[in-house]
Amino acid sequence: MKLIFYPGCSMLGPARPYMESLTAIEPLLEMELQEVEDWNCCGATEYMAVHRLPAYALVARNLAIAQKQSNGSRTVMAACSACYLNLAKTDKYMADSIEMNVSVNDALAAGGLSYDPGSLRIRHLLDVLYTDIGLEKIRARVTRPLNGLKIAPYYGCMIVRPDPHHRWPNPENPTALEEILEALGAEAVEYPMKTRCCSGHMTLINPDTAYELIRELVHSATISQADLLATLCPMCQLNLDAYQVEMNKHFGSAYHMPVLYITQLIGLAFGLAPEQLGIGKEFIPSAPALAKIGVEIPPEAATPRRGRKKDEGLPMPQMPTRKGGPR
Amino acid sequence: MERMMLQLVMREEMSGAQSFLDYVETITPGYSRLDMCIQCGTCGGSCPSGGDMDHTPRHLFALIRADMKDEVLASNTPWYCISCYLCMSRCPQEVHITDLMYTLKSIAIEEGHVSENTAANLSETFLSYVESYGRSFELGLATRFYLRHHPKESMGMAGMGFGMLTRGRMVITPEKIKRIGQLRSILNRAKELEAAL
């Protein structure tokens, strides 16, 4: 299955494990990803706060280049939720509004480009996994079922909302991720916070607001007795993983909820080694959870923990006793 | 483009000066549907950072309709919007609330309401990297941002930065796209078109 792939900036930096694991499972799922040539940043959630029309022109340059690429695919896939939404919104707004189409193409023409809205199908990785590849094909590839692993399915915001091309019938309660996790042999726990926000860039703007949102997400997964959270977005992973450490400092709490990408979990279930999947690069180590399915992370892949305060009392009520495994 | 200009001129001729509502709707990319708001309050009730906002989105939209531009631009509300789109997906009138928040942020920046606003500075810093390199650059962004706005906490955050580096999750030098000139030409033309709206 040939796809045009828009990586986005995070996949080269903080989300490198996402990129590594996607690359590792790509041949096993018979995907052929061709990168958008010389792609530029999608603007995240920031560029459009300064310039409105140029924000859409910024995204449209990628669409215009993708349209010219000819690997036989009309589908542009992004694994980052914000990248996906910015691409999808630009396509949809240009298709819906003649003024937008004319203005954005006027700007593109200054760079010798043009884009015909509606000519590409813009999809998130989750959509491609669930709709195009399908549960049967995924299940058939499983050689190391994730039996006994309890996983909280976390969608975040921008895959299911605002859903410009109506890909998801129920934006408040999607189930595609749970179905994929169960196809891998894992148990998807009830996770009421599954489409709540990870706080996005609020971690930089007003950390206190962000820590509260992160605490709610991690707390909900903890009381659902999840061993780990499955995520589909670089921003979500960064906020829930790296900022979980900061959140614990802020509240004096001791949550320990590892956050892995869906591609890492698929890779494990397909029998790949953790080090092929970028596992061990998370701030909240997943090793104790993965020990439940007999996966050991070799010491060179696991980054040594730097000096950390010992866990003391747990001020948060209803914290279940932590399951076995080294800290 | 001409059609849009014509609509704008016609609206102004009919009502005298252009209202703030009209202005916000006109400059918002796509269809904002702001005039469809029925003041139900679903937006404020859904917002994860609503508790920190000066006005709920519903309240802010009422202020826009009342032409209370200064109050709107001084409100912290758009800056607490974290683009989660929960309000927008629940809005019974399909008002493009998140897009309107972007528009209000951009007007506040253009009209100089944001000198000490950390969120506006984040957006502008982000934009400067995108326009220089064609890519965002989280090490530069986070470092510049933390030192300026959270200097006391920046030592604590250095631990996270170090953790990102040792885990191979941080790019040290920003990557520049090949055809940055092409990108800049596109953005400059788009800025001209935006200014003409």
Short mmCIF file of C-alpha atoms in Angstrom, two decimals:
data_model
loop_
_atom_site.label_atom_id
_atom_site.label_comp_id
_atom_site.label_asym_id
_atom_site.label_seq_id
_atom_site.Cartn_x
_atom_site.Cartn_y
_atom_site.Cartn_z
CA MET A 1 0.00 0.00 0.00
CA LYS A 2 1.61 3.20 -1.21
CA LEU A 3 1.19 6.34 0.83
CA ILE A 4 2.57 9.87 0.75
CA PHE A 5 3.93 10.55 4.21
CA TYR A 6 4.11 13.91 5.96
CA PRO A 7 6.38 13.39 9.01
CA GLY A 8 6.28 16.82 10.66
CA CYS A 9 9.00 18.39 12.80
CA SER A 10 8.35 16.44 16.02
CA MET A 11 9.04 13.10 14.35
CA LEU A 12 12.67 14.19 13.86
CA GLY A 13 13.09 15.31 17.47
CA PRO A 14 11.06 14.51 20.58
CA ALA A 15 8.98 11.88 18.76
CA ARG A 16 11.92 10.05 17.19
CA PRO A 17 10.77 6.79 18.85
CA TYR A 18 7.46 7.20 16.99
CA MET A 19 9.34 7.56 13.69
CA GLU A 20 11.65 4.62 14.46
CA SER A 21 8.78 2.32 15.35
CA LEU A 22 6.68 3.40 12.36
CA THR A 23 9.64 2.70 10.07
CA ALA A 24 10.13 -0.69 11.74
CA ILE A 25 6.53 -1.85 11.22
CA GLU A 26 6.13 -0.26 7.77
CA PRO A 27 7.25 -3.36 5.76
CA LEU A 28 5.37 -5.76 8.05
CA LEU A 29 2.13 -3.92 7.31
CA GLU A 30 3.07 -3.72 3.62
CA MET A 31 3.06 0.04 3.70
CA GLU A 32 5.31 2.02 1.37
CA LEU A 33 5.80 5.52 2.69
CA GLN A 34 7.16 8.23 0.42
CA GLU A 35 7.96 11.47 2.24
CA VAL A 36 6.57 14.75 0.98
CA GLU A 37 9.66 16.14 -0.70
CA ASP A 38 11.25 19.13 1.12
CA TRP A 39 8.20 19.46 3.39
CA ASN A 40 7.90 22.43 5.74
CA CYS A 41 6.42 22.85 9.23
CA CYS A 42 2.60 22.73 9.46
CA GLY A 43 2.52 25.69 11.86
CA ALA A 44 1.36 23.54 14.81
CA THR A 45 -1.07 25.58 16.90
CA GLU A 46 1.08 28.72 16.85
CA TYR A 47 1.63 30.14 13.37
CA MET A 48 -2.08 30.90 12.84
CA ALA A 49 -2.17 32.93 16.05
CA VAL A 50 0.06 35.49 14.33
CA HIS A 51 -0.89 35.30 10.64
CA ARG A 52 -4.17 33.85 9.42
CA LEU A 53 -4.06 33.42 5.65
CA PRO A 54 -0.29 32.75 5.55
CA ALA A 55 -0.86 29.88 8.02
CA TYR A 56 -2.97 28.13 5.38
CA ALA A 57 -0.50 28.96 2.61
CA LEU A 58 2.25 27.44 4.79
CA VAL A 59 0.34 24.15 4.98
CA ALA A 60 -0.78 24.30 1.36
CA ARG A 61 2.82 24.28 0.13
CA ASN A 62 3.06 20.71 1.47
CA LEU A 63 -0.20 19.73 -0.20
CA ALA A 64 0.89 21.26 -3.50
CA ILE A 65 4.16 19.31 -3.41
CA ALA A 66 2.37 16.09 -2.40
CA GLN A 67 -0.06 16.51 -5.29
CA LYS A 68 2.86 16.63 -7.74
CA GLN A 69 4.46 13.51 -6.27
CA SER A 70 3.65 10.39 -8.19
CA ASN A 71 4.08 7.20 -6.26
CA GLY A 72 0.60 6.23 -7.34
CA SER A 73 -0.99 7.29 -4.09
CA ARG A 74 -3.57 9.99 -3.48
CA THR A 75 -3.44 9.51 0.29
CA VAL A 76 -1.31 11.78 2.45
CA MET A 77 -0.76 10.27 5.87
CA ALA A 78 0.49 12.04 8.98
CA ALA A 79 1.26 10.35 12.29
CA CYS A 80 1.18 13.61 14.27
CA SER A 81 -2.33 14.72 15.14
CA ALA A 82 -1.65 18.46 14.76
CA CYS A 83 0.05 17.95 11.39
CA TYR A 84 -2.85 15.78 10.24
CA LEU A 85 -5.44 18.33 11.29
CA ASN A 86 -3.65 21.31 9.73
CA LEU A 87 -3.33 19.46 6.41
CA ALA A 88 -6.95 18.28 6.55
CA LYS A 89 -8.34 21.69 7.55
CA THR A 90 -6.46 23.49 4.79
CA ASP A 91 -7.78 21.06 2.17
CA LYS A 92 -11.34 21.30 3.53
CA TYR A 93 -11.44 25.11 3.90
CA MET A 94 -10.02 25.56 0.40
CA ALA A 95 -12.65 23.16 -0.97
CA ASP A 96 -15.49 24.88 0.90
CA SER A 97 -14.59 28.51 0.29
CA ILE A 98 -13.85 29.93 -3.14
CA GLU A 99 -12.19 32.95 -1.53
CA MET A 100 -9.81 30.69 0.41
CA ASN A 101 -9.04 28.62 -2.67
CA VAL A 102 -8.28 31.72 -4.75
CA SER A 103 -6.21 33.45 -2.05
CA VAL A 104 -4.16 30.39 -1.07
CA ASN A 105 -3.47 29.52 -4.71
CA ASP A 106 -2.51 33.14 -5.37
CA ALA A 107 0.09 32.82 -2.59
CA LEU A 108 1.26 29.40 -3.83
CA ALA A 109 1.72 30.85 -7.32
CA ALA A 110 4.39 33.16 -5.88
CA GLY A 111 6.40 29.96 -5.32
CA GLY A 112 5.42 28.39 -8.64
CA LEU A 113 2.98 25.95 -7.02
CA SER A 114 -0.74 25.26 -7.01
CA TYR A 115 -3.11 22.96 -5.15
CA ASP A 116 -6.45 21.55 -6.22
CA PRO A 117 -8.44 21.03 -3.00
CA GLY A 118 -10.09 17.65 -2.64
CA SER A 119 -7.54 15.96 -4.90
CA LEU A 120 -5.74 14.27 -1.99
CA ARG A 121 -7.15 12.18 0.83
CA ILE A 122 -5.67 13.39 4.08
CA ARG A 123 -5.61 10.78 6.79
CA HIS A 124 -4.15 10.11 10.19
CA LEU A 125 -2.10 6.97 10.81
CA LEU A 126 -4.88 5.62 13.08
CA ASP A 127 -7.38 5.95 10.24
CA VAL A 128 -5.03 4.15 7.81
CA LEU A 129 -4.33 1.36 10.32
CA TYR A 130 -7.99 0.85 11.13
CA THR A 131 -9.70 1.49 7.80
CA ASP A 132 -7.17 0.60 5.10
CA ILE A 133 -4.96 -2.04 6.68
CA GLY A 134 -7.66 -3.41 8.94
CA LEU A 135 -7.81 -5.48 12.10
CA GLU A 136 -7.57 -8.83 10.30
CA LYS A 137 -4.26 -8.02 8.69
CA ILE A 138 -2.91 -6.65 11.95
CA ARG A 139 -4.09 -9.71 13.91
CA ALA A 140 -2.55 -12.05 11.36
CA ARG A 141 0.89 -10.53 11.94
CA VAL A 142 0.89 -10.91 15.73
CA THR A 143 3.57 -13.31 16.93
CA ARG A 144 3.96 -12.05 20.50
CA PRO A 145 0.44 -11.24 21.74
CA LEU A 146 0.32 -8.53 24.39
CA ASN A 147 -1.75 -10.86 26.60
CA GLY A 148 -2.25 -9.56 30.10
CA LEU A 149 -1.15 -6.03 29.31
CA LYS A 150 -3.76 -3.45 30.32
CA ILE A 151 -3.61 -0.37 28.13
CA ALA A 152 -5.46 2.94 28.40
CA PRO A 153 -6.35 4.05 24.84
CA TYR A 154 -5.60 7.75 24.49
CA TYR A 155 -6.74 9.60 21.35
CA GLY A 156 -6.14 13.18 22.39
CA CYS A 157 -7.91 15.91 20.47
CA MET A 158 -7.08 16.48 16.88
CA ILE A 159 -7.66 13.07 15.31
CA VAL A 160 -11.33 12.96 16.23
CA ARG A 161 -11.98 16.72 16.48
CA PRO A 162 -13.05 18.76 14.59
CA ASP A 163 -12.86 15.95 11.98
CA PRO A 164 -13.19 18.10 8.86
CA HIS A 165 -13.68 15.17 6.50
CA HIS A 166 -16.04 13.21 8.79
CA ARG A 167 -13.78 10.23 9.29
CA TRP A 168 -15.02 9.35 12.80
CA PRO A 169 -18.70 8.65 13.49
CA ASN A 170 -18.43 9.30 17.23
CA PRO A 171 -15.92 11.99 18.20
CA GLU A 172 -16.76 11.70 21.92
CA ASN A 173 -16.30 7.94 22.08
CA PRO A 174 -14.18 6.54 19.26
CA THR A 175 -13.21 2.86 19.55
CA ALA A 176 -10.70 2.23 16.73
CA LEU A 177 -7.69 2.32 19.04
CA GLU A 178 -9.27 -0.12 21.53
CA GLU A 179 -10.02 -2.50 18.66
CA ILE A 180 -6.44 -2.35 17.42
CA LEU A 181 -5.06 -2.90 20.94
CA GLU A 182 -7.31 -5.93 21.36
CA ALA A 183 -6.22 -7.27 17.96
CA LEU A 184 -2.70 -7.15 19.43
CA GLY A 185 -3.87 -9.28 22.36
CA ALA A 186 -3.86 -6.49 24.93
CA GLU A 187 -6.73 -5.50 27.18
CA ALA A 188 -8.00 -1.98 26.48
CA VAL A 189 -9.25 -0.62 29.80
CA GLU A 190 -12.17 1.79 30.16
CA TYR A 191 -10.57 5.20 29.88
CA PRO A 192 -13.12 8.01 30.23
CA MET A 193 -10.50 10.70 29.53
CA LYS A 194 -9.54 9.19 26.18
CA THR A 195 -10.39 12.24 24.06
CA ARG A 196 -9.50 14.95 26.60
CA CYS A 197 -6.69 17.39 25.89
CA CYS A 198 -3.07 16.73 26.91
CA SER A 199 -2.75 20.54 27.36
CA GLY A 200 -0.79 21.15 24.14
CA HIS A 201 1.55 24.11 24.43
CA MET A 202 0.04 25.14 27.77
CA THR A 203 3.04 23.39 29.34
CA LEU A 204 5.08 26.37 28.13
CA ILE A 205 2.47 29.13 28.49
CA ASN A 206 1.03 28.41 31.92
CA PRO A 207 2.47 25.22 33.43
CA ASP A 208 0.05 25.23 36.41
CA THR A 209 -2.96 24.86 34.11
CA ALA A 210 -1.14 22.19 32.12
CA TYR A 211 -0.09 20.13 35.15
CA GLU A 212 -3.72 19.87 36.28
CA LEU A 213 -4.82 18.55 32.88
CA ILE A 214 -1.91 16.11 32.77
CA ARG A 215 -2.67 14.95 36.32
CA GLU A 216 -6.29 14.21 35.41
CA LEU A 217 -5.23 12.12 32.42
CA VAL A 218 -2.58 10.17 34.30
CA HIS A 219 -4.82 9.76 37.35
CA SER A 220 -7.70 8.40 35.27
CA ALA A 221 -5.40 5.84 33.62
CA THR A 222 -4.03 4.90 37.05
CA ILE A 223 -7.44 4.24 38.60
CA SER A 224 -8.39 2.29 35.47
CA GLN A 225 -5.46 0.06 36.51
CA ALA A 226 -3.73 0.50 33.18
CA ASP A 227 -0.13 -0.67 32.90
CA LEU A 228 0.54 1.99 30.30
CA LEU A 229 -1.05 4.57 28.04
CA ALA A 230 -1.12 4.15 24.25
CA THR A 231 -0.78 7.39 22.32
CA LEU A 232 -1.02 8.51 18.69
CA CYS A 233 0.55 11.96 18.82
CA PRO A 234 4.00 13.43 19.56
CA MET A 235 2.58 16.32 21.60
CA CYS A 236 0.46 13.97 23.74
CA GLN A 237 3.43 11.68 24.34
CA LEU A 238 5.71 14.57 25.31
CA ASN A 239 3.20 16.11 27.69
CA LEU A 240 2.13 12.87 29.34
CA ASP A 241 5.62 11.36 29.54
CA ALA A 242 8.26 14.06 29.99
CA TYR A 243 5.90 16.46 31.77
CA GLN A 244 4.57 13.66 34.00
CA VAL A 245 7.90 13.99 35.81
CA GLU A 246 7.37 17.76 36.22
CA MET A 247 3.73 17.22 37.19
CA ASN A 248 4.80 14.81 39.93
CA LYS A 249 7.24 17.44 41.26
CA HIS A 250 4.52 20.08 41.13
CA PHE A 251 1.96 18.08 43.10
CA GLY A 252 4.42 16.02 45.17
CA SER A 253 2.79 12.93 43.65
CA ALA A 254 4.35 9.67 42.48
CA TYR A 255 2.41 8.63 39.42
CA HIS A 256 4.18 6.16 37.20
CA MET A 257 2.26 5.76 33.96
CA PRO A 258 4.44 4.89 30.95
CA VAL A 259 3.29 6.29 27.61
CA LEU A 260 4.08 4.37 24.41
CA TYR A 261 3.15 5.02 20.81
CA ILE A 262 0.71 2.66 19.10
CA THR A 263 3.45 1.85 16.59
CA GLN A 264 5.74 0.68 19.41
CA LEU A 265 3.01 -1.62 20.73
CA ILE A 266 2.29 -2.98 17.24
CA GLY A 267 6.02 -3.62 16.78
CA LEU A 268 6.23 -5.52 20.08
CA ALA A 269 3.22 -7.64 19.17
CA PHE A 270 4.83 -8.36 15.79
CA GLY A 271 7.84 -9.75 17.64
CA LEU A 272 10.26 -6.89 17.07
CA ALA A 273 12.87 -6.08 19.70
CA PRO A 274 12.32 -3.03 21.95
CA GLU A 275 15.49 -1.36 20.69
CA GLN A 276 14.17 -1.49 17.09
CA LEU A 277 11.14 0.43 18.28
CA GLY A 278 12.73 3.25 20.27
CA ILE A 279 11.47 1.72 23.51
CA GLY A 280 13.59 2.80 26.47
CA LYS A 281 13.72 6.45 25.40
CA GLU A 282 10.68 7.41 27.44
CA PHE A 283 11.02 9.40 30.69
CA ILE A 284 8.63 7.12 32.59
CA PRO A 285 10.21 3.71 31.96
CA SER A 286 7.94 1.12 30.40
CA ALA A 287 10.20 -1.77 31.45
CA PRO A 288 8.12 -2.81 34.52
CA ALA A 289 4.94 -2.92 32.42
CA LEU A 290 6.57 -4.77 29.54
CA ALA A 291 8.04 -7.34 31.92
CA LYS A 292 4.44 -8.60 32.23
CA ILE A 293 4.62 -9.85 28.64
CA GLY A 294 8.16 -11.10 29.02
CA VAL A 295 9.82 -8.24 27.15
CA GLU A 296 13.16 -7.21 28.57
CA ILE A 297 14.73 -3.94 27.62
CA PRO A 298 18.50 -4.37 27.29
CA PRO A 299 20.46 -1.93 29.46
CA GLU A 300 21.95 -0.05 26.48
CA ALA A 301 18.46 0.79 25.23
CA ALA A 302 17.17 1.84 28.62
CA THR A 303 18.54 5.20 29.63
CA PRO A 304 19.76 5.19 33.22
CA ARG A 305 17.56 7.15 35.58
CA ARG A 306 19.21 10.24 36.91
CA GLY A 307 19.15 10.92 40.63
CA ARG A 308 15.54 10.97 41.72
CA LYS A 309 13.93 11.60 45.03
CA LYS A 310 12.55 8.53 46.72
CA ASP A 311 8.82 8.19 46.59
CA GLU A 312 7.31 9.28 49.83
CA GLY A 313 3.68 9.52 50.88
CA LEU A 314 1.09 9.64 48.15
CA PRO A 315 -1.09 12.68 48.72
CA MET A 316 -3.48 11.69 45.96
CA PRO A 317 -6.43 9.67 47.20
CA GLN A 318 -7.42 6.37 45.62
CA MET A 319 -3.95 5.56 44.37
CA PRO A 320 -3.96 1.78 43.91
CA THR A 321 -0.90 -0.05 45.17
CA ARG A 322 1.68 -0.14 42.46
CA LYS A 323 2.16 -3.43 40.73
CA GLY A 324 5.43 -5.30 40.98
CA GLY A 325 8.57 -4.36 39.13
CA PRO A 326 11.61 -2.23 39.83
CA ARG A 327 11.38 1.51 39.94
CA MET B 1 -11.00 37.82 -3.90
CA GLU B 2 -12.86 40.52 -5.84
CA ARG B 3 -16.15 39.00 -4.74
CA MET B 4 -15.10 39.12 -1.12
CA MET B 5 -13.99 42.76 -1.43
CA LEU B 6 -17.29 43.59 -3.06
CA GLN B 7 -19.23 41.93 -0.25
CA LEU B 8 -17.19 43.88 2.25
CA VAL B 9 -17.84 47.18 0.51
CA MET B 10 -21.56 46.43 0.23
CA ARG B 11 -21.82 45.56 3.91
CA GLU B 12 -20.02 48.74 4.91
CA GLU B 13 -22.23 50.84 2.68
CA MET B 14 -25.35 49.36 4.19
CA SER B 15 -24.40 49.77 7.83
CA GLY B 16 -22.05 52.73 7.85
CA ALA B 17 -18.83 51.74 9.64
CA GLN B 18 -17.88 48.07 9.69
CA SER B 19 -18.75 46.40 12.99
CA PHE B 20 -16.16 44.41 14.93
CA LEU B 21 -18.32 41.31 14.35
CA ASP B 22 -18.13 41.84 10.59
CA TYR B 23 -14.41 42.44 10.73
CA VAL B 24 -13.73 39.27 12.75
CA GLU B 25 -15.92 37.18 10.44
CA THR B 26 -14.34 38.62 7.29
CA ILE B 27 -10.74 38.00 8.25
CA THR B 28 -11.26 34.50 9.70
CA PRO B 29 -10.18 31.91 7.10
CA GLY B 30 -13.06 29.76 5.86
CA TYR B 31 -16.49 30.30 7.39
CA SER B 32 -16.46 31.32 11.05
CA ARG B 33 -20.26 31.12 11.51
CA LEU B 34 -19.86 33.52 14.45
CA ASP B 35 -23.17 35.20 13.60
CA MET B 36 -24.89 31.84 14.20
CA CYS B 37 -24.00 31.73 17.94
CA ILE B 38 -27.12 31.20 20.07
CA GLN B 39 -25.37 31.90 23.41
CA CYS B 40 -26.03 28.39 24.75
CA GLY B 41 -22.76 28.14 26.69
CA THR B 42 -21.80 24.62 25.58
CA CYS B 43 -18.37 26.01 24.66
CA GLY B 44 -17.50 27.36 28.11
CA GLY B 45 -18.86 24.24 29.80
CA SER B 46 -16.62 22.03 27.64
CA CYS B 47 -13.41 24.06 27.83
CA PRO B 48 -10.56 22.35 29.74
CA SER B 49 -8.99 25.70 30.62
CA GLY B 50 -12.25 27.64 30.99
CA GLY B 51 -11.60 28.14 34.70
CA ASP B 52 -8.60 30.36 33.95
CA MET B 53 -10.35 32.50 31.34
CA ASP B 54 -11.53 36.09 31.88
CA HIS B 55 -14.58 35.31 29.75
CA THR B 56 -16.02 32.05 28.49
CA PRO B 57 -16.11 31.83 24.67
CA ARG B 58 -19.88 32.44 24.84
CA HIS B 59 -19.33 35.64 26.84
CA LEU B 60 -16.56 36.77 24.50
CA PHE B 61 -18.80 36.29 21.46
CA ALA B 62 -21.51 38.40 23.12
CA LEU B 63 -18.90 41.14 23.64
CA ILE B 64 -17.93 40.95 19.95
CA ARG B 65 -21.55 41.37 18.91
CA ALA B 66 -21.87 44.33 21.28
CA ASP B 67 -18.90 45.86 19.44
CA MET B 68 -16.85 45.96 22.68
CA LYS B 69 -13.59 45.53 20.84
CA ASP B 70 -11.24 46.80 23.57
CA GLU B 71 -12.66 44.41 26.18
CA VAL B 72 -12.38 41.53 23.73
CA LEU B 73 -8.76 42.25 22.81
CA ALA B 74 -7.75 42.73 26.46
CA SER B 75 -9.33 39.40 27.48
CA ASN B 76 -7.00 36.51 28.26
CA THR B 77 -9.55 34.06 26.86
CA PRO B 78 -8.05 33.40 23.39
CA TRP B 79 -4.62 32.88 24.98
CA TYR B 80 -5.95 30.12 27.21
CA CYS B 81 -7.39 28.28 24.21
CA ILE B 82 -5.18 25.22 23.70
CA SER B 83 -6.71 24.18 20.37
CA CYS B 84 -8.42 21.04 21.69
CA TYR B 85 -11.52 21.74 19.54
CA LEU B 86 -13.89 20.25 22.15
CA CYS B 87 -16.14 23.34 22.07
CA MET B 88 -16.08 23.40 18.28
CA SER B 89 -17.07 19.75 17.90
CA ARG B 90 -19.91 20.18 20.44
CA CYS B 91 -21.23 23.55 19.23
CA PRO B 92 -24.82 22.99 18.04
CA GLN B 93 -24.42 25.90 15.61
CA GLU B 94 -21.06 24.68 14.26
CA VAL B 95 -19.36 27.96 15.05
CA HIS B 96 -15.65 27.65 14.28
CA ILE B 97 -14.72 28.66 17.81
CA THR B 98 -11.08 27.57 17.75
CA ASP B 99 -10.46 29.40 14.46
CA LEU B 100 -12.06 32.51 15.95
CA MET B 101 -9.68 32.29 18.92
CA TYR B 102 -6.75 32.27 16.47
CA THR B 103 -8.22 35.32 14.73
CA LEU B 104 -8.62 37.19 18.03
CA LYS B 105 -5.04 36.34 19.00
CA SER B 106 -3.76 37.68 15.70
CA ILE B 107 -5.75 40.94 16.00
CA ALA B 108 -4.47 41.41 19.56
CA ILE B 109 -0.89 40.98 18.30
CA GLU B 110 -1.42 43.31 15.31
CA GLU B 111 -2.92 46.00 17.52
CA GLY B 112 -0.28 45.74 20.23
CA HIS B 113 -2.30 44.32 23.12
CA VAL B 114 0.22 41.65 24.04
CA SER B 115 3.51 43.17 25.27
CA GLU B 116 3.91 40.88 28.30
CA ASN B 117 1.80 38.04 27.00
CA THR B 118 3.73 34.78 27.26
CA ALA B 119 1.42 32.91 24.88
CA ALA B 120 1.74 35.58 22.17
CA ASN B 121 5.49 35.49 22.57
CA LEU B 122 5.48 31.70 22.16
CA SER B 123 3.55 32.04 18.89
CA GLU B 124 5.88 34.74 17.61
CA THR B 125 9.01 32.80 18.58
CA PHE B 126 7.62 29.69 16.89
CA LEU B 127 6.83 31.71 13.77
CA SER B 128 10.34 33.15 13.62
CA TYR B 129 11.82 29.62 13.50
CA VAL B 130 9.37 28.50 10.83
CA GLU B 131 10.12 31.54 8.66
CA SER B 132 13.90 31.19 9.12
CA TYR B 133 14.22 27.44 8.65
CA GLY B 134 10.92 26.13 7.31
CA ARG B 135 10.84 23.82 10.33
CA SER B 136 10.16 24.29 14.01
CA PHE B 137 13.01 23.78 16.43
CA GLU B 138 12.01 22.73 19.90
CA LEU B 139 15.37 23.18 21.65
CA GLY B 140 15.61 26.82 20.59
CA LEU B 141 11.93 27.41 21.23
CA ALA B 142 11.87 25.93 24.71
CA THR B 143 15.19 27.47 25.75
CA ARG B 144 14.38 30.99 24.57
CA PHE B 145 10.93 30.73 26.00
CA TYR B 146 11.82 29.36 29.42
CA LEU B 147 14.67 31.80 29.98
CA ARG B 148 12.45 34.74 29.14
CA HIS B 149 9.19 33.77 30.81
CA HIS B 150 9.97 31.22 33.50
CA PRO B 151 13.56 32.10 34.51
CA LYS B 152 13.17 30.65 38.01
CA GLU B 153 11.94 27.33 36.68
CA SER B 154 14.42 27.14 33.81
CA MET B 155 17.07 25.40 35.93
CA GLY B 156 14.55 22.71 36.86
CA MET B 157 13.54 22.32 33.25
CA ALA B 158 17.17 21.96 32.19
CA GLY B 159 16.84 18.42 33.62
CA MET B 160 14.16 17.63 31.08
CA GLY B 161 16.25 19.15 28.29
CA PHE B 162 19.18 16.99 29.32
CA GLY B 163 16.88 13.97 29.45
CA MET B 164 15.66 14.69 25.92
CA LEU B 165 19.26 14.93 24.70
CA THR B 166 20.46 11.70 26.32
CA ARG B 167 17.43 9.89 24.92
CA GLY B 168 18.20 11.13 21.40
CA ARG B 169 14.96 13.06 21.35
CA MET B 170 16.39 16.54 20.85
CA VAL B 171 17.76 18.14 17.70
CA ILE B 172 20.69 20.42 18.53
CA THR B 173 20.93 22.30 15.25
CA PRO B 174 17.81 23.36 13.39
CA GLU B 175 17.29 21.79 10.01
CA LYS B 176 16.62 24.13 7.09
CA ILE B 177 14.44 23.07 4.18
CA LYS B 178 16.01 23.20 0.70
CA ARG B 179 13.65 25.68 -0.89
CA ILE B 180 13.29 28.16 1.94
CA GLY B 181 13.19 30.98 -0.64
CA GLN B 182 10.13 29.47 -2.25
CA LEU B 183 8.41 29.18 1.13
CA ARG B 184 9.21 32.80 1.98
CA SER B 185 7.82 34.01 -1.38
CA ILE B 186 4.59 32.14 -0.68
CA LEU B 187 4.30 33.51 2.85
CA ASN B 188 5.10 37.07 1.75
CA ARG B 189 2.42 36.97 -0.94
CA ALA B 190 -0.06 35.55 1.59
CA LYS B 191 0.79 38.39 3.97
CA GLU B 192 0.07 40.95 1.22
CA LEU B 193 -3.30 39.32 0.58
CA GLU B 194 -4.04 39.21 4.30
CA ALA B 195 -3.24 42.90 4.70
CA ALA B 196 -5.60 43.76 1.82
CA LEU B 197 -8.58 42.04 3.51
#
